[in-house]
Coordinates of C-alpha atoms in Angstrom, one line a residue:
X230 CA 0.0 0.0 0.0
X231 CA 2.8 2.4 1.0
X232 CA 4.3 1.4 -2.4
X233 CA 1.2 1.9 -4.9
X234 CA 1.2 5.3 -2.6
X235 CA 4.0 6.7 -3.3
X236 CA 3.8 5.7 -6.6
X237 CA 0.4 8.0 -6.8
X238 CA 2.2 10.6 -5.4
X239 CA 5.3 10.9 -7.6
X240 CA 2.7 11.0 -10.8
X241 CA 0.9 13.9 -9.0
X242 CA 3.9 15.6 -8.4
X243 CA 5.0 14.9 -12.2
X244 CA 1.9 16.2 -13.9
X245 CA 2.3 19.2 -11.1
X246 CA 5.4 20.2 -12.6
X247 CA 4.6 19.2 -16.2
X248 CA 1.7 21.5 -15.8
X249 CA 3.8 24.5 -14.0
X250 CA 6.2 24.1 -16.8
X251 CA 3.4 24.4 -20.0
X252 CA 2.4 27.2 -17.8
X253 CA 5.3 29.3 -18.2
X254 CA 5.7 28.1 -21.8
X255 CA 2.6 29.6 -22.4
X256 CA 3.6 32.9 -20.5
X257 CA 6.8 33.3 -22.3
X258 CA 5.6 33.0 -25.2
X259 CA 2.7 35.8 -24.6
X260 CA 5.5 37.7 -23.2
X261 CA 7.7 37.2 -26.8
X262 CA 4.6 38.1 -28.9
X263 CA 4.0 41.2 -26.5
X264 CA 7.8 41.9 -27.1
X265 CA 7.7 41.6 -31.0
X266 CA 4.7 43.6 -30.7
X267 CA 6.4 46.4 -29.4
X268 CA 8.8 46.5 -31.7
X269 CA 6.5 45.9 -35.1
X270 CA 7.1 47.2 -37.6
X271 CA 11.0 48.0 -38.0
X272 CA 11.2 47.1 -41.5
X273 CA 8.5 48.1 -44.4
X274 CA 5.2 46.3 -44.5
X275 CA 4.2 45.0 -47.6
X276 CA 0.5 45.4 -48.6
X277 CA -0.3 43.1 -51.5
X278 CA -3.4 44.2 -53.7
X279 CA -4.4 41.0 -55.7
X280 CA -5.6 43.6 -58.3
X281 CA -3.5 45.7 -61.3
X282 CA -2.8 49.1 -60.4
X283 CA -5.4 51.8 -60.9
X284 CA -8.2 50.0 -59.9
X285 CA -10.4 50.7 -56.7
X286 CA -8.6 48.1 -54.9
X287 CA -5.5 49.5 -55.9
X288 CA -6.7 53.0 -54.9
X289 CA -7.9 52.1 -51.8
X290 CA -4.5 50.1 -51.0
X291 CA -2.6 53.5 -51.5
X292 CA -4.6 55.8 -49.5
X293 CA -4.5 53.5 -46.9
X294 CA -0.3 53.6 -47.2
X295 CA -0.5 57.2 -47.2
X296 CA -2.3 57.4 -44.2
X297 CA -0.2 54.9 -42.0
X298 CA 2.9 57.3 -42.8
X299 CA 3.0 59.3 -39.6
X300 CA 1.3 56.2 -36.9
X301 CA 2.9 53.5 -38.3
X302 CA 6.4 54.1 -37.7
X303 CA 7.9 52.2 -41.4
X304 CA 6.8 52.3 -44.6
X305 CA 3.9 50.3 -45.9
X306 CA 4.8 49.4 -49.3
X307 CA 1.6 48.9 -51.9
X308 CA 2.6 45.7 -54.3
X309 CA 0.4 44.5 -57.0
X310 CA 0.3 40.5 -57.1
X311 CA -3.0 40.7 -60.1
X312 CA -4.4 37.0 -61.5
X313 CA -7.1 34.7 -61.3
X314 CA -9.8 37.5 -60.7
X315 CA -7.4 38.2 -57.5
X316 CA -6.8 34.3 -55.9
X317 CA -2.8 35.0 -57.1
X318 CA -2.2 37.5 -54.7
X319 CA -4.5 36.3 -51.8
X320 CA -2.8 33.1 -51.9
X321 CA 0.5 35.0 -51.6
X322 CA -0.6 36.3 -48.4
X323 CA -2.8 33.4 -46.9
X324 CA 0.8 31.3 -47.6
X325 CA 3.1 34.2 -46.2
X326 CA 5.0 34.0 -42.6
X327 CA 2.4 35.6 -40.1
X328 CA 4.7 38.2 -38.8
X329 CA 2.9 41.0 -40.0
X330 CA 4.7 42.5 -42.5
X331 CA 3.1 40.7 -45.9
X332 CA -0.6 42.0 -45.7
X333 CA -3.6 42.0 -48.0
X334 CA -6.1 43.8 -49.0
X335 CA -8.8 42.5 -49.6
X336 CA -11.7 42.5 -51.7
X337 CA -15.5 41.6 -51.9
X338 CA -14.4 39.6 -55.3
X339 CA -11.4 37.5 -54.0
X340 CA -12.4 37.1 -50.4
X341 CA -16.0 36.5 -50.5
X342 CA -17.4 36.1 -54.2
X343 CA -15.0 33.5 -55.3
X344 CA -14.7 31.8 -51.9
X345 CA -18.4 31.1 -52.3
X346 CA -18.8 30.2 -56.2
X347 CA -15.5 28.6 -56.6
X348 CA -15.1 25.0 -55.2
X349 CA -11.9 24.5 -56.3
X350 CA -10.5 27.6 -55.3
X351 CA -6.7 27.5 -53.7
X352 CA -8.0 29.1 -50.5
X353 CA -11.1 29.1 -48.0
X354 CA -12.9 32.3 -46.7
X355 CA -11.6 32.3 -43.8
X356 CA -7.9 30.9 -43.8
X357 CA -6.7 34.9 -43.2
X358 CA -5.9 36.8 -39.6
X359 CA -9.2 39.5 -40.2
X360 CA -8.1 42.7 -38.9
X361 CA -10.8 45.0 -39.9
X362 CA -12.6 46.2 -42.6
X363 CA -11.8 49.3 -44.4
X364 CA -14.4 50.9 -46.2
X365 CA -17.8 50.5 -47.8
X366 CA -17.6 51.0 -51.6
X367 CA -21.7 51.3 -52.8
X368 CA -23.4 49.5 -56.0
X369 CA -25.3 52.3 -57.4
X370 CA -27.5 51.1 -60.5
X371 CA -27.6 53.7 -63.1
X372 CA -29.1 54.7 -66.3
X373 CA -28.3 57.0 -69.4
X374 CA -28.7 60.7 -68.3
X375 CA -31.1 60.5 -71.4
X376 CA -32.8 57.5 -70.8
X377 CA -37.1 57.5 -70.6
X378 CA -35.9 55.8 -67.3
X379 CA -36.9 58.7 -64.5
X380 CA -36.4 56.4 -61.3
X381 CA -36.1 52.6 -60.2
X382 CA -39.9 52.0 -60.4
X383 CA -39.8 53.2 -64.0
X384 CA -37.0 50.7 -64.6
X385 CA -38.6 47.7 -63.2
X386 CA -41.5 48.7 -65.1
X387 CA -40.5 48.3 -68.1
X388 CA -38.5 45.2 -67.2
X389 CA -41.7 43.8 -66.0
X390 CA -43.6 45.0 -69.3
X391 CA -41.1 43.8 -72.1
X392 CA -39.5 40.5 -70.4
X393 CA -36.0 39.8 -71.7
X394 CA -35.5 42.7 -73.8
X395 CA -33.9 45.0 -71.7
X396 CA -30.2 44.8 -71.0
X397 CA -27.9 45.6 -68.5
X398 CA -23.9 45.7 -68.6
X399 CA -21.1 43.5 -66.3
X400 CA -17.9 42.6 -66.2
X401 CA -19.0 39.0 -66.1
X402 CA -21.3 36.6 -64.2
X403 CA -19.6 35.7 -61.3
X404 CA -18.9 40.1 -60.7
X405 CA -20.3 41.6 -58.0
X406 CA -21.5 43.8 -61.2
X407 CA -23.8 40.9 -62.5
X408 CA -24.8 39.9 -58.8
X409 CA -26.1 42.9 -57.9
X410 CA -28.2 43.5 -61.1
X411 CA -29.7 39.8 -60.3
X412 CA -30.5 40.9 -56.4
X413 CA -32.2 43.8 -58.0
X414 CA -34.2 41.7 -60.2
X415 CA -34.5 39.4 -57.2
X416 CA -36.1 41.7 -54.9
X417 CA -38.5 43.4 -57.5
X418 CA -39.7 39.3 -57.4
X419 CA -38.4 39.2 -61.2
X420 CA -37.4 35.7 -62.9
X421 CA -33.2 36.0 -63.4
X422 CA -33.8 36.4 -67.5
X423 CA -36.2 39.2 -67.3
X424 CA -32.8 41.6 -68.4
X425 CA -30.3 40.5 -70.5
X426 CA -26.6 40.5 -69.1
X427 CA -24.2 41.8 -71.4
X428 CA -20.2 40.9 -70.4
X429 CA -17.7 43.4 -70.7
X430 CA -14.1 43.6 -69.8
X431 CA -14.1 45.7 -66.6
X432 CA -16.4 48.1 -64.5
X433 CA -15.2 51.0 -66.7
X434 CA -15.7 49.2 -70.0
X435 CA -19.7 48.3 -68.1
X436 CA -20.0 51.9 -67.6
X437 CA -19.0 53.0 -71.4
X438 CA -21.6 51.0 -72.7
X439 CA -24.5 52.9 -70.8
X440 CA -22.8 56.2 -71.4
X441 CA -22.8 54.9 -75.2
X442 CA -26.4 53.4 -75.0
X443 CA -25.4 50.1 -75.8
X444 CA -26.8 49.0 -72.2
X445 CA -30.2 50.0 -70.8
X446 CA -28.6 49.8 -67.4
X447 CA -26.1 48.7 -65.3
X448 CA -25.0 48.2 -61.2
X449 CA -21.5 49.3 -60.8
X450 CA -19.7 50.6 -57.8
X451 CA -19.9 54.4 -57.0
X452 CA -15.6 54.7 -57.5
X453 CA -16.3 53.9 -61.7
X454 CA -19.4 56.3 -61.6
X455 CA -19.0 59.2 -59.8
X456 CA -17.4 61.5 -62.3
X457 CA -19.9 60.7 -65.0
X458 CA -22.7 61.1 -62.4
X459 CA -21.6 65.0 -61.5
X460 CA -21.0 65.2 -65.3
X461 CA -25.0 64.4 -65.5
X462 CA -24.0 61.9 -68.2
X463 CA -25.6 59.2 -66.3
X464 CA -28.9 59.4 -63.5
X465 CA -28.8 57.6 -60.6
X466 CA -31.6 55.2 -59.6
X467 CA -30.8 53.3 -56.9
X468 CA -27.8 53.3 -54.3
X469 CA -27.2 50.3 -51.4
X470 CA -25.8 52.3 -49.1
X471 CA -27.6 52.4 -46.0
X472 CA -28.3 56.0 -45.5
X473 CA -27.7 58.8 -48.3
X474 CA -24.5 59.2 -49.8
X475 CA -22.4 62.7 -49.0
X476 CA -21.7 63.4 -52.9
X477 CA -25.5 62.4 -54.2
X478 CA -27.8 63.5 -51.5
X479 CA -30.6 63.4 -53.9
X480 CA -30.2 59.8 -54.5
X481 CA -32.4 57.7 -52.9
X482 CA -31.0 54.1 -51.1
X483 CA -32.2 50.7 -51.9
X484 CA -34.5 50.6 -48.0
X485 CA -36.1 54.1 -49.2
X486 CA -37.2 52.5 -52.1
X487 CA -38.6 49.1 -50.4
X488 CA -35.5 46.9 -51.5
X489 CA -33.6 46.5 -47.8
X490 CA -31.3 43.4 -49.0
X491 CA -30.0 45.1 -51.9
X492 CA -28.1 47.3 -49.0
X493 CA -25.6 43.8 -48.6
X494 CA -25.1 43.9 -52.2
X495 CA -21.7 46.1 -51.6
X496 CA -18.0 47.0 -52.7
X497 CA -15.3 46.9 -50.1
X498 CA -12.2 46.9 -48.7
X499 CA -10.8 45.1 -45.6
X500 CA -7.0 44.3 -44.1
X501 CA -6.2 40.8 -44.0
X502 CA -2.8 38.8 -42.6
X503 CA -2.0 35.6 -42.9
X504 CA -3.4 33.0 -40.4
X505 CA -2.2 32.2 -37.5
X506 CA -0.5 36.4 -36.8
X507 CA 0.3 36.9 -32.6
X508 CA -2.9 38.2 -30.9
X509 CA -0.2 41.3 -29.5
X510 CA 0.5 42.1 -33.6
X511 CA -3.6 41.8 -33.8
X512 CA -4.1 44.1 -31.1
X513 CA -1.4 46.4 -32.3
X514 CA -3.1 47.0 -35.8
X515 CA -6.8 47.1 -33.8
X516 CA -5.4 50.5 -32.4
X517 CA -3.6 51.2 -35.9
X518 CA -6.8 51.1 -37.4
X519 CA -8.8 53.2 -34.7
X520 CA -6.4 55.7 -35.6
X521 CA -7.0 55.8 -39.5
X522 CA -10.7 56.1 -38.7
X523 CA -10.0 59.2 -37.0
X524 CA -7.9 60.5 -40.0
X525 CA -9.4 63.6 -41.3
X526 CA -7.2 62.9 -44.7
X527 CA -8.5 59.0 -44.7
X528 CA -11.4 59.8 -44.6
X529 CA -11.4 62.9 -47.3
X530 CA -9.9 60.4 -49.7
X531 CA -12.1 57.8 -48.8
X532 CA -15.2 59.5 -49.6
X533 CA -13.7 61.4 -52.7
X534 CA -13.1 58.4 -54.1
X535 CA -17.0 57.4 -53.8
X536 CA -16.3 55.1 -50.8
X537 CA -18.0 55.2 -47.1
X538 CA -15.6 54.8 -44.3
X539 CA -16.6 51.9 -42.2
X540 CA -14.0 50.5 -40.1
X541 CA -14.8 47.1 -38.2
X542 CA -12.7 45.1 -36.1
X543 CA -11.4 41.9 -35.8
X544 CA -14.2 40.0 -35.0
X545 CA -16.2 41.9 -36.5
X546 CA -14.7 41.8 -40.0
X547 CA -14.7 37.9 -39.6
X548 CA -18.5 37.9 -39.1
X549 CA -19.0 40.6 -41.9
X550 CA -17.2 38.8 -44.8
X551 CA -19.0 35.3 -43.5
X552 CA -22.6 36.8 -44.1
X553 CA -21.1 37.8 -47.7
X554 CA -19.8 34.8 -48.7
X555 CA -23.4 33.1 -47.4
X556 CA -25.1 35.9 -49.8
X557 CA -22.7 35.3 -52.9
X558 CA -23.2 31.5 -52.0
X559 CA -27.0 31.9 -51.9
X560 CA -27.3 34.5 -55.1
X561 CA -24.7 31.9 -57.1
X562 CA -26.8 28.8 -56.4
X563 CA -29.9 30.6 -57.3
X564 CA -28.6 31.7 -60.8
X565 CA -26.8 28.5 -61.4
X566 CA -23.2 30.3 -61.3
X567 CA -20.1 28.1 -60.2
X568 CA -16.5 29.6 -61.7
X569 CA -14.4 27.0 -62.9

């Protein structure tokens, strides 16, 4: 008995020390990542946009660069990684060393669109570190500044009269430019081929062909409309932002109109790492980012640029780009779109 006891004993004492030891594994190892922390960044940051340059992602990536000048404390370094309708560049960063300096940004095309329509896609939705979302970039559905088309309910009018004979412009099906002209159709209870999709290259080759007439309409995000719009080349119908935008206060939004769920039908932006980045390096760009909201020159270029500011943290961001991928998953299945 004495035996088997102290035999109990000496494992108790064991797993004791085995525990006390994991212990203050686990506290040094805080107390690294709080020390790299600290010293992040002290060498430049690269911020890979997955997108060529020019673009809104591209645009957005800069400003955001500019802003970090005087907070962060190194250069951020904007690097174009374009491809594959923006997988090249996300994969670059969802297989970079989580240490903080290879960051993304990213997009509603290459983090939720093709995470939800793409099966074989090199990347899930959520294999990135989410450290908040940027900005808000509206889907404004627009017509010819000559168009018989006065307002949305004129639009849908027609579309309703002369089924599949009205047209509308995209940069392809699986676009946020083609899904938001279906949830329009969608929520005016239209079948998908009451309007006729029409592909184009880009958003800026979707907006030529309105501007040109070759399109009745077309759903574009506010950054490839905005100068045509104050040119009154082109009337504004519908916007899914969810309250009136600075820059067209006369426009009404999608809830004004009786169409709520076109409001998630959005552009954005959003700052990614790679998975697995230290909670203190997490943390660090939490405040980072609570300090670019309160950027008077962020925000100025932000909204000049058509966007709406809308930072969101961490956890946030992560619940934000899952309800997108559910409503890209949800529109794709109900038009029959997979990208392969």
């Amino acid at each position: 008995m004495t035996t088997r006891k102290a035999r109990r004993e000496g494992i108790a004492a064991m797993a004791a020390r085995a525990s006390v030891a994991a212990l203050m594994v686990s506290i040094a190892c805080l107390g690294a990542g709080a020390h790299a922390a600290d010293k992040y960044p002290d060498r430049p940051i690269t911020l890979i946009v997955p997108f060529s340059a020019g673009g809104d992602a591209d645009l957005a990536a800069r400003n955001l660069a500019a802003s970090m000048r005087d907070t962060l404390g190194a250069a951020m370094v904007v690097a174009n990684k374009a491809g594959a309708n923006g997988s090249i560049g996300s994969k670059f960063v969802r297989d970079a060393a989580p240490d903080g300096y290879t960051l993304l940004l990213g997009r509603v095309g290459s983090q939720a669109i093709l995470p939800a329509l793409q099966a074989d896609l090199a990347y899930k939705w959520d294999d990135f570190t989410f450290i908040g979302v940027l900005e808000l970039n509206p889907m404004v559905c627009v017509v010819n500044a000559k168009s018989r088309y006065q307002n949305l309910d004129d639009l849908i009018a027609a579309i309703k009269a002369n089924p599949g004979k009205l047209n509308y412009s995209t940069s392809g099906p699986a676009t946020v430019l083609n899904l938001a002209s279906q949830a329009l159709l969608k929520s005016a209870s239209l079948p998908k081929t009451a309007a006729v999709p029409v592909a184009y290259k880009g958003g800026n080759e979707a907006t030529t062909a309105v501007l040109s007439g070759e399109v009745d309409f077309t759903c574009n995000n506010l950054t490839s409309l905005l100068g045509h719009i104050k040119g009154d080349k082109l009337r504004v119908l519908v916007t899914t932002s969810p309250t009136r935008l600075k820059d067209l206060p006369d426009a009404p939004t999608a809830s004004e109109l009786g169409h709520p769920k076109l409001e998630a039908v959005s552009g954005w932006s959003a700052l990614l790492g790679p998975p697995g980045m230290d909670r203190a390096l997490l943390e660090k760009w939490t405040g980072l980012l609570r300090q670019v909201d309160q950027n008077a020159q962020w925000r100025t270029a932000v909204e000049t640029l058509g966007s709406v500011p809308r930072i969101l943290e961490p956890k946030a961001t992560s619940d934000f780009v899952k309800d997108q991928v559910r409503l890209y998953g949800d529109l794709g299945q109900a038009l029959g779109i997979q990208i392969k």
